[in-house]
Amino acid sequence: MKIIKHLSAVAAIVLAFSASAEDRKELNVATEPSFAPFEYMDKNTDELIGFDIDIINAICEIEGYKANIASMPFDAQIPAIMTDQIDVAISGFTITKERAKMVTFSEPYYDAGLGALVHKNYRDKIKSLNDLNSASICAQIGTSGAMFAQQIKDAQVSQFNTANEAFMELAHGGCIATINDKPVLEYYLATTENEDLYLLNESFTFEQYGIVTSKQHPELSAMIQSGLTKIKENGTYDKIYEKWFGKRQ
């Protein structure tokens, strides 16, 4: 039922795009809800929640828009932006030069970095990034974590549709480690209390997340940036941040 509902929501988004976002006063937003605490499904209400969800809703509210948010596979979102199937994508997208050639990013709204969860059987062997050379690694397809894993010397990288699938494969011993954004790994450990895994202390990269819009709609990109600036200035951003991560340091 969940899959059918999500596909129906995406179909509705595509049909609604015949009118401009300005005319509709609505933004059709895509996210991929397996990236807690940034976007995920509330088990009790079956609703999309998370830091990114609160951020885009706040931006839309202050700019006088309604956000129609639906689930879409992560690796399909940039193509959907480029073909005008959706207005906005917010899924913990790391700002990269390669992506910036295809789409427009807002200014950064979150500082992050990559890290690794490792199976406890390798606690004595894997203590740093260099120890992952020649290791079997799980990652989510299309993410900066997957791209980084592919650059590790002699690593065997298996890619999965969602971060949760990669976590499950790791927990079942199908790989030695999984690479993803460190806040996501920390949240996963905190909420699952999975004692079969441990987090490397090392951060592999410094990354920043941006909100994605089309290069063909600069007015929309400007509006998203305007809203982001406003919620940072009026304290809304800090309240959302504290809700999900605690007080900013």
mmCIF file of N, CA and C in Angstrom, residues 17-62:
data_model
loop_
_atom_site.group_PDB
_atom_site.id
_atom_site.type_symbol
_atom_site.label_atom_id
_atom_site.label_comp_id
_atom_site.label_asym_id
_atom_site.label_seq_id
_atom_site.Cartn_x
_atom_site.Cartn_y
_atom_site.Cartn_z
ATOM 1 N N PHE A 17 2.264 19.694 -12.901
ATOM 2 C CA PHE A 17 3.321 20.579 -13.353
ATOM 3 C C PHE A 17 2.945 21.341 -14.617
ATOM 4 N N SER A 18 1.780 21.039 -15.215
ATOM 5 C CA SER A 18 1.352 21.748 -16.415
ATOM 6 C C SER A 18 1.181 23.238 -16.161
ATOM 7 N N ALA A 19 0.899 23.625 -14.910
ATOM 8 C CA ALA A 19 0.850 25.031 -14.521
ATOM 9 C C ALA A 19 2.146 25.373 -13.806
ATOM 10 N N SER A 20 2.601 26.634 -13.933
ATOM 11 C CA SER A 20 3.855 27.031 -13.313
ATOM 12 C C SER A 20 3.701 27.053 -11.795
ATOM 13 N N ALA A 21 4.839 26.956 -11.115
ATOM 14 C CA ALA A 21 4.818 27.009 -9.650
ATOM 15 C C ALA A 21 4.241 28.331 -9.175
ATOM 16 N N GLU A 22 4.565 29.424 -9.880
ATOM 17 C CA GLU A 22 4.059 30.743 -9.508
ATOM 18 C C GLU A 22 2.547 30.802 -9.634
ATOM 19 N N ASP A 23 2.009 30.224 -10.729
ATOM 20 C CA ASP A 23 0.563 30.215 -10.917
ATOM 21 C C ASP A 23 -0.126 29.362 -9.848
ATOM 22 N N ARG A 24 0.489 28.235 -9.532
ATOM 23 C CA ARG A 24 -0.112 27.298 -8.585
ATOM 24 C C ARG A 24 0.033 27.759 -7.140
ATOM 25 N N LYS A 25 1.080 28.550 -6.868
ATOM 26 C CA LYS A 25 1.454 28.877 -5.496
ATOM 27 C C LYS A 25 1.687 27.598 -4.699
ATOM 28 N N GLU A 26 2.148 26.600 -5.413
ATOM 29 C CA GLU A 26 2.486 25.316 -4.804
ATOM 30 C C GLU A 26 3.814 24.855 -5.382
ATOM 31 N N LEU A 27 4.583 24.148 -4.579
ATOM 32 C CA LEU A 27 5.823 23.556 -5.048
ATOM 33 C C LEU A 27 5.728 22.048 -4.941
ATOM 34 N N ASN A 28 6.021 21.377 -6.018
ATOM 35 C CA ASN A 28 6.058 19.922 -6.033
ATOM 36 C C ASN A 28 7.468 19.480 -5.671
ATOM 37 N N VAL A 29 7.589 18.862 -4.516
ATOM 38 C CA VAL A 29 8.877 18.567 -3.905
ATOM 39 C C VAL A 29 9.078 17.062 -3.816
ATOM 40 N N ALA A 30 10.269 16.605 -4.205
ATOM 41 C CA ALA A 30 10.600 15.183 -4.094
ATOM 42 C C ALA A 30 11.636 14.973 -2.997
ATOM 43 N N THR A 31 11.499 13.849 -2.302
ATOM 44 C CA THR A 31 12.475 13.443 -1.306
ATOM 45 C C THR A 31 12.546 11.923 -1.304
ATOM 46 N N GLU A 32 13.557 11.374 -0.648
ATOM 47 C CA GLU A 32 13.713 9.909 -0.600
ATOM 48 C C GLU A 32 13.768 9.512 0.872
ATOM 49 N N PRO A 33 12.669 8.955 1.399
ATOM 50 C CA PRO A 33 12.511 8.854 2.850
ATOM 51 C C PRO A 33 13.188 7.649 3.508
ATOM 52 N N SER A 34 14.484 7.495 3.251
ATOM 53 C CA SER A 34 15.218 6.470 3.996
ATOM 54 C C SER A 34 16.513 7.074 4.528
ATOM 55 N N PHE A 35 16.460 8.378 4.846
ATOM 56 C CA PHE A 35 17.656 9.127 5.201
ATOM 57 C C PHE A 35 17.434 9.848 6.524
ATOM 58 N N ALA A 36 16.983 9.089 7.514
ATOM 59 C CA ALA A 36 16.728 9.680 8.839
ATOM 60 C C ALA A 36 18.034 10.219 9.434
ATOM 61 N N PRO A 37 17.986 11.366 10.116
ATOM 62 C CA PRO A 37 16.791 12.131 10.500
ATOM 63 C C PRO A 37 16.396 13.233 9.514
ATOM 64 N N PHE A 38 16.924 13.176 8.303
ATOM 65 C CA PHE A 38 16.635 14.243 7.332
ATOM 66 C C PHE A 38 15.287 14.049 6.653
ATOM 67 N N GLU A 39 14.977 12.825 6.245
ATOM 68 C CA GLU A 39 13.661 12.508 5.694
ATOM 69 C C GLU A 39 13.394 11.018 5.879
ATOM 70 N N TYR A 40 12.228 10.730 6.472
ATOM 71 C CA TYR A 40 11.844 9.333 6.687
ATOM 72 C C TYR A 40 10.363 9.265 7.004
ATOM 73 N N MET A 41 9.828 8.054 6.997
ATOM 74 C CA MET A 41 8.407 7.851 7.245
ATOM 75 C C MET A 41 8.152 7.633 8.736
ATOM 76 N N ASP A 42 7.226 8.386 9.280
ATOM 77 C CA ASP A 42 6.798 8.181 10.656
ATOM 78 C C ASP A 42 6.020 6.868 10.737
ATOM 79 N N LYS A 43 6.478 5.951 11.565
ATOM 80 C CA LYS A 43 5.859 4.629 11.631
ATOM 81 C C LYS A 43 4.428 4.683 12.162
ATOM 82 N N ASN A 44 4.130 5.681 12.950
ATOM 83 C CA ASN A 44 2.792 5.775 13.546
ATOM 84 C C ASN A 44 1.781 6.435 12.623
ATOM 85 N N THR A 45 2.228 7.444 11.868
ATOM 86 C CA THR A 45 1.295 8.212 11.042
ATOM 87 C C THR A 45 1.451 7.957 9.551
ATOM 88 N N ASP A 46 2.548 7.276 9.156
ATOM 89 C CA ASP A 46 2.831 7.039 7.738
ATOM 90 C C ASP A 46 3.027 8.353 6.985
ATOM 91 N N GLU A 47 3.505 9.389 7.690
ATOM 92 C CA GLU A 47 3.756 10.695 7.093
ATOM 93 C C GLU A 47 5.257 10.912 6.943
ATOM 94 N N LEU A 48 5.617 11.717 5.932
ATOM 95 C CA LEU A 48 7.014 12.090 5.744
ATOM 96 C C LEU A 48 7.400 13.130 6.789
ATOM 97 N N ILE A 49 8.469 12.867 7.527
ATOM 98 C CA ILE A 49 8.959 13.805 8.530
ATOM 99 C C ILE A 49 10.475 13.900 8.417
ATOM 100 N N GLY A 50 11.062 14.843 9.143
ATOM 101 C CA GLY A 50 12.507 14.968 9.180
ATOM 102 C C GLY A 50 12.968 16.401 9.066
ATOM 103 N N PHE A 51 14.261 16.609 9.252
ATOM 104 C CA PHE A 51 14.859 17.939 9.199
ATOM 105 C C PHE A 51 14.600 18.606 7.847
ATOM 106 N N ASP A 52 14.879 17.893 6.751
ATOM 107 C CA ASP A 52 14.665 18.467 5.419
ATOM 108 C C ASP A 52 13.201 18.826 5.183
ATOM 109 N N ILE A 53 12.304 17.980 5.667
ATOM 110 C CA ILE A 53 10.867 18.220 5.481
ATOM 111 C C ILE A 53 10.463 19.508 6.188
ATOM 112 N N ASP A 54 10.951 19.693 7.411
ATOM 113 C CA ASP A 54 10.634 20.914 8.154
ATOM 114 C C ASP A 54 11.236 22.143 7.479
ATOM 115 N N ILE A 55 12.435 22.003 6.940
ATOM 116 C CA ILE A 55 13.097 23.132 6.287
ATOM 117 C C ILE A 55 12.325 23.573 5.048
ATOM 118 N N ILE A 56 11.951 22.645 4.181
ATOM 119 C CA ILE A 56 11.265 23.051 2.942
ATOM 120 C C ILE A 56 9.863 23.562 3.254
ATOM 121 N N ASN A 57 9.201 22.994 4.242
ATOM 122 C CA ASN A 57 7.878 23.505 4.635
ATOM 123 C C ASN A 57 7.983 24.936 5.163
ATOM 124 N N ALA A 58 9.032 25.205 5.944
ATOM 125 C CA ALA A 58 9.219 26.550 6.488
ATOM 126 C C ALA A 58 9.517 27.553 5.378
ATOM 127 N N ILE A 59 10.334 27.158 4.410
ATOM 128 C CA ILE A 59 10.643 28.032 3.276
ATOM 129 C C ILE A 59 9.382 28.341 2.483
ATOM 130 N N CYS A 60 8.603 27.312 2.211
ATOM 131 C CA CYS A 60 7.369 27.514 1.450
ATOM 132 C C CYS A 60 6.396 28.416 2.207
ATOM 133 N N GLU A 61 6.273 28.198 3.499
ATOM 134 C CA GLU A 61 5.329 29.001 4.288
ATOM 135 C C GLU A 61 5.696 30.478 4.273
ATOM 136 N N ILE A 62 6.980 30.773 4.449
ATOM 137 C CA ILE A 62 7.381 32.177 4.533
ATOM 138 C C ILE A 62 7.320 32.871 3.177
#
